[in-house]
Tab-separated table of C-alpha atoms and ligand atoms in Angstrom:
chain	number	residue	atom	x	y	z
A	1	UNK	CA	0.000	0.000	0.000
A	2	UNK	CA	1.395	3.355	-1.031
A	3	UNK	CA	0.647	6.855	0.171
A	4	UNK	CA	-1.287	7.623	-3.005
A	5	UNK	CA	-3.752	4.829	-2.125
A	6	UNK	CA	-4.465	6.573	1.185
A	7	UNK	CA	-5.197	9.961	-0.331
A	8	UNK	CA	-8.766	11.140	-0.753
A	9	UNK	CA	-9.347	14.528	-2.402
A	10	UNK	CA	-13.123	14.509	-2.707
A	11	UNK	CA	-13.202	13.732	-6.426
A	12	UNK	CA	-15.316	10.575	-6.050
A	13	UNK	CA	-17.619	9.002	-3.470
A	14	UNK	CA	-15.920	8.174	-0.171
A	15	UNK	CA	-16.409	4.814	1.513
A	16	UNK	CA	-14.346	4.423	4.681
A	17	UNK	CA	-14.848	0.652	4.763
A	18	UNK	CA	-12.810	0.427	1.551
A	19	UNK	CA	-9.757	1.731	3.389
A	20	UNK	CA	-7.902	-1.049	5.216
A	21	UNK	CA	-6.665	-0.707	8.793
A	22	UNK	CA	-3.899	-3.182	8.086
A	23	UNK	CA	-1.245	-2.581	5.459
A	24	UNK	CA	-1.040	-6.359	4.972
A	25	UNK	CA	2.695	-6.108	4.470
A	26	UNK	CA	5.182	-8.715	5.440
A	27	UNK	CA	6.403	-8.278	9.021
A	28	UNK	CA	9.849	-9.275	7.796
A	29	UNK	CA	9.963	-5.892	6.045
A	30	UNK	CA	9.769	-3.997	9.345
A	31	UNK	CA	13.491	-3.143	9.440
A	32	UNK	CA	13.431	-2.058	5.812
A	33	UNK	CA	10.592	0.354	6.488
A	34	UNK	CA	12.245	1.663	9.633
A	35	UNK	CA	15.231	2.544	7.479
A	36	UNK	CA	13.058	4.269	4.872
A	37	UNK	CA	11.373	6.230	7.674
A	38	UNK	CA	14.763	7.275	9.038
A	39	UNK	CA	15.771	8.541	5.584
A	40	UNK	CA	12.575	10.552	5.384
A	41	UNK	CA	13.275	11.991	8.829
A	42	UNK	CA	16.597	13.263	7.516
A	43	UNK	CA	14.938	14.733	4.426
A	44	UNK	CA	12.343	16.407	6.635
A	45	UNK	CA	15.063	18.098	8.658
A	46	UNK	CA	16.671	19.527	5.514
A	47	UNK	CA	13.376	20.736	4.088
A	48	UNK	CA	12.276	22.213	7.402
A	49	UNK	CA	15.429	24.284	7.663
A	50	UNK	CA	14.719	25.817	4.267
A	51	UNK	CA	11.049	26.323	5.106
A	52	UNK	CA	12.096	28.227	8.232
A	53	UNK	CA	14.788	30.247	6.455
A	54	UNK	CA	12.405	31.225	3.680
A	55	UNK	CA	9.420	31.957	5.926
A	56	UNK	CA	6.855	31.852	3.118
A	57	UNK	CA	4.536	28.995	4.012
A	58	UNK	CA	3.055	27.689	7.225
A	59	UNK	CA	2.362	23.967	7.519
A	60	UNK	CA	-0.231	22.366	9.765
A	61	UNK	CA	-0.119	18.621	10.292
A	62	UNK	CA	-3.334	17.297	11.821
A	63	UNK	CA	-3.731	13.876	13.361
A	64	UNK	CA	-7.149	12.419	14.022
A	65	UNK	CA	-7.882	8.891	15.197
A	66	UNK	CA	-9.622	6.652	17.677
A	67	UNK	CA	-7.811	6.107	21.004
A	68	UNK	CA	-4.586	4.090	20.899
A	69	UNK	CA	-4.214	4.477	17.140
A	70	UNK	CA	-0.757	5.945	17.677
A	71	UNK	CA	-1.155	9.706	17.424
A	72	UNK	CA	1.325	10.480	20.188
A	73	UNK	CA	3.949	7.975	19.141
A	74	UNK	CA	3.656	9.064	15.513
A	75	UNK	CA	4.340	12.625	16.586
A	76	UNK	CA	7.295	11.470	18.669
A	77	UNK	CA	8.860	9.292	15.986
A	78	UNK	CA	8.108	11.073	12.771
A	79	UNK	CA	9.124	14.473	14.078
A	80	UNK	CA	12.230	13.270	15.895
A	81	UNK	CA	14.490	14.745	13.233
A	82	UNK	CA	13.155	18.266	13.003
A	83	UNK	CA	14.501	21.320	14.765
A	84	UNK	CA	12.198	22.107	17.698
A	85	UNK	CA	12.696	25.771	16.874
A	86	UNK	CA	10.169	26.019	14.098
A	87	UNK	CA	7.790	23.277	15.208
A	88	UNK	CA	4.986	23.425	17.735
A	89	UNK	CA	2.659	20.723	18.969
A	90	UNK	CA	-0.806	21.570	20.195
A	91	UNK	CA	-3.196	19.011	21.684
A	92	UNK	CA	-6.908	19.657	21.408
A	93	UNK	CA	-8.434	18.616	24.726
A	94	UNK	CA	-11.988	18.921	25.978
A	95	UNK	CA	-12.610	22.640	25.452
A	96	UNK	CA	-12.218	24.931	28.453
A	97	UNK	CA	-14.956	27.336	29.503
A	98	UNK	CA	-13.118	30.135	27.744
A	99	UNK	CA	-12.806	28.076	24.568
A	100	UNK	CA	-16.474	27.112	24.661
A	101	UNK	CA	-17.242	30.789	24.975
A	102	UNK	CA	-15.826	31.298	21.475
A	103	UNK	CA	-16.478	29.869	18.027
A	104	UNK	CA	-14.958	26.412	17.558
A	105	UNK	CA	-12.219	27.537	15.168
A	106	UNK	CA	-10.900	30.094	17.656
A	107	UNK	CA	-8.380	27.845	19.374
A	108	UNK	CA	-7.177	26.482	16.038
A	109	UNK	CA	-6.594	29.999	14.741
A	110	UNK	CA	-4.770	30.906	17.959
A	111	UNK	CA	-2.424	27.992	17.444
A	112	UNK	CA	-1.650	28.418	13.763
A	113	UNK	CA	2.082	28.552	13.075
A	114	UNK	CA	3.789	31.635	11.741
A	115	UNK	CA	4.772	31.160	8.109
A	116	UNK	CA	8.018	29.222	7.954
A	117	UNK	CA	6.914	27.105	10.895
A	118	UNK	CA	5.173	23.775	11.281
A	119	UNK	CA	2.371	23.150	13.766
A	120	UNK	CA	1.294	19.663	14.668
A	121	UNK	CA	-2.281	19.408	15.843
A	122	UNK	CA	-2.843	16.361	18.036
A	123	UNK	CA	-6.577	16.194	17.296
A	124	UNK	CA	-7.992	19.393	15.829
A	125	UNK	CA	-11.158	21.356	15.105
A	126	UNK	CA	-12.359	18.127	13.477
A	127	UNK	CA	-13.311	17.033	17.012
A	128	UNK	CA	-16.140	19.520	16.564
A	129	UNK	CA	-17.675	17.310	13.881
A	130	UNK	CA	-16.589	14.002	15.461
A	131	UNK	CA	-16.982	13.733	19.235
A	132	UNK	CA	-19.483	16.593	19.181
A	133	UNK	CA	-21.581	14.705	16.636
A	134	UNK	CA	-21.279	11.275	18.260
A	135	UNK	CA	-22.037	12.547	21.776
A	136	UNK	CA	-24.574	15.152	20.686
A	137	UNK	CA	-22.651	17.846	22.551
A	138	UNK	CA	-24.297	20.719	20.731
A	139	UNK	CA	-27.208	20.203	23.121
A	140	UNK	CA	-24.931	21.616	25.800
A	141	UNK	CA	-23.906	24.729	23.856
A	142	UNK	CA	-24.880	28.185	24.989
A	143	UNK	CA	-25.768	29.668	21.632
A	144	UNK	CA	-28.795	31.402	20.099
A	145	UNK	CA	-31.505	29.096	18.806
A	146	UNK	CA	-30.849	30.143	15.201
A	147	UNK	CA	-27.513	28.304	15.498
A	148	UNK	CA	-28.912	25.164	17.090
A	149	UNK	CA	-32.418	24.674	15.779
A	150	UNK	CA	-31.665	22.570	12.736
A	151	UNK	CA	-31.460	18.817	12.363
A	152	UNK	CA	-28.165	17.047	12.971
A	153	UNK	CA	-27.492	16.810	9.257
A	154	UNK	CA	-28.136	20.493	8.683
A	155	UNK	CA	-26.029	21.529	11.656
A	156	UNK	CA	-23.034	19.420	10.650
A	157	UNK	CA	-23.348	20.099	6.920
A	158	UNK	CA	-22.970	23.733	7.852
A	159	UNK	CA	-19.867	22.958	9.916
A	160	UNK	CA	-18.335	20.946	7.041
A	161	UNK	CA	-18.904	23.948	4.804
A	162	UNK	CA	-17.363	26.272	7.374
A	163	UNK	CA	-14.339	23.986	7.626
A	164	UNK	CA	-13.940	23.823	3.830
A	165	UNK	CA	-14.141	27.615	3.678
A	166	UNK	CA	-11.670	27.992	6.555
A	167	UNK	CA	-9.189	25.619	4.939
A	168	UNK	CA	-9.469	27.395	1.593
A	169	UNK	CA	-8.910	30.670	3.419
A	170	UNK	CA	-5.740	29.225	4.955
A	171	UNK	CA	-4.555	28.005	1.551
A	172	UNK	CA	-5.126	31.481	0.144
A	173	UNK	CA	-3.084	32.933	3.008
A	174	UNK	CA	0.049	30.857	2.658
A	175	UNK	CA	-0.763	27.711	4.608
A	176	UNK	CA	-0.742	24.054	3.692
A	177	UNK	CA	-2.642	21.440	5.659
A	178	UNK	CA	-1.808	17.785	6.010
A	179	UNK	CA	-4.849	15.941	7.371
A	180	UNK	CA	-4.183	12.444	8.587
A	181	UNK	CA	-6.636	9.865	9.882
A	182	UNK	CA	-4.781	7.006	11.561
A	183	UNK	CA	-7.139	4.186	10.771
A	184	UNK	CA	-6.737	1.528	13.451
A	185	UNK	CA	-8.867	-1.622	13.622
A	186	UNK	CA	-11.046	-2.538	16.581
A	187	UNK	CA	-9.084	-5.741	17.215
A	188	UNK	CA	-5.765	-3.911	17.268
A	189	UNK	CA	-7.190	-1.278	19.620
A	190	UNK	CA	-8.199	-4.075	21.998
A	191	UNK	CA	-4.620	-5.424	22.009
A	192	UNK	CA	-3.204	-1.968	22.680
A	193	UNK	CA	-5.671	-1.279	25.498
A	194	UNK	CA	-4.799	-4.644	27.073
A	195	UNK	CA	-1.105	-3.715	26.920
A	196	UNK	CA	-1.921	-0.393	28.581
A	197	UNK	CA	-3.677	-2.237	31.400
A	198	UNK	CA	-1.116	-5.032	31.756
A	199	UNK	CA	2.131	-3.063	31.512
A	200	UNK	CA	2.708	-0.711	34.479
A	201	UNK	CA	4.698	1.766	32.364
A	202	UNK	CA	1.691	2.159	30.091
A	203	UNK	CA	-1.016	2.377	32.764
A	204	UNK	CA	-1.063	6.178	32.637
A	205	UNK	CA	-2.219	6.052	29.047
A	206	UNK	CA	-5.421	4.229	29.898
A	207	UNK	CA	-8.607	5.590	31.355
A	208	UNK	CA	-11.800	3.593	31.952
A	209	UNK	CA	-13.674	6.114	29.812
A	210	UNK	CA	-11.717	4.836	26.793
A	211	UNK	CA	-14.016	1.813	26.747
A	212	UNK	CA	-17.084	4.039	26.580
A	213	UNK	CA	-15.616	5.634	23.440
A	214	UNK	CA	-14.833	2.174	22.071
A	215	UNK	CA	-18.462	1.182	22.582
A	216	UNK	CA	-19.385	3.993	20.182
A	217	UNK	CA	-17.092	2.660	17.427
A	218	UNK	CA	-19.740	2.438	14.664
A	219	UNK	CA	-20.977	5.949	15.437
A	220	UNK	CA	-17.410	7.265	15.328
A	221	UNK	CA	-16.716	5.521	12.015
A	222	UNK	CA	-19.870	7.069	10.623
A	223	UNK	CA	-18.808	10.519	11.843
A	224	UNK	CA	-15.298	10.056	10.417
A	225	UNK	CA	-16.710	8.922	7.102
A	226	UNK	CA	-19.014	11.930	6.849
A	227	UNK	CA	-16.299	14.362	7.949
A	228	UNK	CA	-13.726	13.020	5.492
A	229	UNK	CA	-16.243	12.792	2.651
A	230	UNK	CA	-17.319	16.407	3.159
A	231	UNK	CA	-14.030	18.171	3.857
A	232	UNK	CA	-11.609	16.610	1.385
A	233	UNK	CA	-10.626	19.049	-1.304
A	234	UNK	CA	-7.895	19.512	-3.870
A	235	UNK	CA	-5.882	21.750	-1.551
A	236	UNK	CA	-6.779	19.947	1.662
A	237	UNK	CA	-7.193	16.215	0.996
A	238	UNK	CA	-7.386	13.612	3.759
A	239	UNK	CA	-4.964	10.717	4.120
A	240	UNK	CA	-6.543	7.574	5.563
A	241	UNK	CA	-3.553	5.660	6.837
A	242	UNK	CA	-3.701	2.002	7.893
A	243	UNK	CA	-2.501	2.104	11.494
A	244	UNK	CA	-2.520	-1.514	12.721
A	245	UNK	CA	1.241	-1.787	12.126
A	246	UNK	CA	2.915	1.200	13.751
A	247	UNK	CA	6.115	0.867	11.739
A	248	UNK	CA	4.175	0.961	8.485
A	249	UNK	CA	1.952	3.841	9.541
A	250	UNK	CA	5.039	5.805	10.564
A	251	UNK	CA	6.572	5.313	7.151
A	252	UNK	CA	3.377	6.456	5.403
A	253	UNK	CA	3.128	9.506	7.645
A	254	UNK	CA	6.782	10.337	7.003
A	255	UNK	CA	6.100	10.078	3.270
A	256	UNK	CA	3.156	12.445	3.629
A	257	UNK	CA	5.162	14.967	5.663
A	258	UNK	CA	8.080	14.913	3.230
A	259	UNK	CA	5.550	15.240	0.403
A	260	UNK	CA	3.928	18.374	1.773
A	261	UNK	CA	7.274	19.979	2.575
A	262	UNK	CA	8.439	19.247	-0.987
A	263	UNK	CA	5.223	20.802	-2.287
A	264	UNK	CA	6.243	23.984	-0.450
A	265	UNK	CA	9.481	23.815	-2.463
A	266	UNK	CA	11.333	25.923	0.123
A	267	UNK	CA	14.530	27.693	-0.931
A	268	UNK	CA	17.181	29.449	1.111
A	269	UNK	CA	16.682	33.183	0.532
A	270	UNK	CA	18.722	34.654	-2.326
A	271	UNK	CA	21.032	37.484	-1.317
A	272	UNK	CA	20.665	40.748	-3.154
A	273	UNK	CA	23.831	42.241	-4.764
A	274	UNK	CA	23.805	44.905	-2.011
A	275	UNK	CA	23.657	42.259	0.739
A	276	UNK	CA	26.424	40.324	-0.964
A	277	UNK	CA	28.635	43.415	-1.126
A	278	UNK	CA	27.932	44.100	2.548
A	279	UNK	CA	28.908	40.504	3.426
A	280	UNK	CA	32.167	40.893	1.485
A	281	UNK	CA	32.879	44.049	3.465
A	282	UNK	CA	32.217	42.234	6.745
A	283	UNK	CA	34.497	39.434	5.639
A	284	UNK	CA	37.361	41.900	4.976
A	285	UNK	CA	36.785	43.491	8.332
A	286	UNK	CA	36.877	40.152	10.146
A	287	UNK	CA	39.988	38.913	8.324
A	288	UNK	CA	41.866	42.091	9.215
A	289	UNK	CA	40.550	42.201	12.798
A	290	UNK	CA	43.435	42.722	15.195
B	1	LIG	P1	-6.664	12.808	24.773
B	1	LIG	O1	-6.311	13.104	23.344
B	1	LIG	O2	-6.664	11.357	25.082
B	1	LIG	O3	-5.873	13.622	25.728
B	1	LIG	O4	-8.182	13.249	24.981
B	1	LIG	C1	-8.674	14.490	24.629
B	1	LIG	C2	-10.172	14.419	24.726
B	1	LIG	O5	-10.715	15.693	24.442
B	1	LIG	C3	-10.788	13.443	23.753
B	1	LIG	O6	-11.686	12.599	24.402
B	1	LIG	C4	-11.498	14.339	22.768
B	1	LIG	O7	-12.618	13.758	22.179
B	1	LIG	C5	-11.831	15.533	23.632
B	1	LIG	N1	-12.088	16.714	22.830
B	1	LIG	C6	-11.234	17.345	22.014
B	1	LIG	N2	-11.832	18.369	21.372
B	1	LIG	C7	-13.116	18.383	21.794
B	1	LIG	C8	-14.247	19.195	21.502
B	1	LIG	N3	-14.157	20.200	20.633
B	1	LIG	N4	-15.391	18.927	22.147
B	1	LIG	C9	-15.475	17.923	23.034
B	1	LIG	N5	-14.455	17.110	23.344
B	1	LIG	C10	-13.284	17.338	22.749
B	2	LIG	MG1	-7.584	9.427	25.328
């Protein structure tokens, strides 16, 4: 399975069940893929330096998934090569009172990177069409009735449209988005939860509430399918990445990150003739410094 097979840009009907959770690759290839990932990590570092030096484009990498799909470890591994100066990570938690007092894109906007920088969103404003849809959280919103009166479909269709508009706005303002859904299977999630319960060093990652989310699996898949189907565009496609094998998912994510950085085509800034002359002067001065 290649990265291209994971890409969905909205040009045909989307059916999440057609996207595998397992890459079905030979486990014997694990070391090979780890090496390919390491090469991509190196490439990423080189591209990021140019992106930063040039300061023209901002990149947002968004990770969405069910629990235990590997969001945190993907962030840790895939980004291990980049210079922390120039990269930020922001985790979207249950919104605070202050956040709920604003529109749902507010905290995303607040955490956008400056151009030249990369922001990683661990979860994102997509939670506002995922968990909010599955758990019917809009019932709890303090908003005027004109914003809440419609059916579920109307309410969320409007949010999908707002998200498409927002993402196009970002594109038109010098940003690129990489939207990744780590598609883990229910069986694999069970194994990972069991490891979190059985291994003391992993206990902190588990909370009993995780099983309540798991119980809503079909509803979540439905919400993911609708969200991906309605917000994938030419400039902001989704990547549905099989996540049952972490080493394979990491390679695919590294391919996607390298891909988007290459699309930015960052270049070190060219010096003007005046700057070059000034540098030559400085050089003379330094050489003759007593
Ligand atoms: P974790 O990523 O495990 O730290 O959990 C963060 C939790 O915050 C998840 O259960 C998310 O579903 C929840 N969350 C994130 N954004 C929102 C949102 N906009 N509304 C409600 N819950 C959210
Ligand atoms: Mg959690």
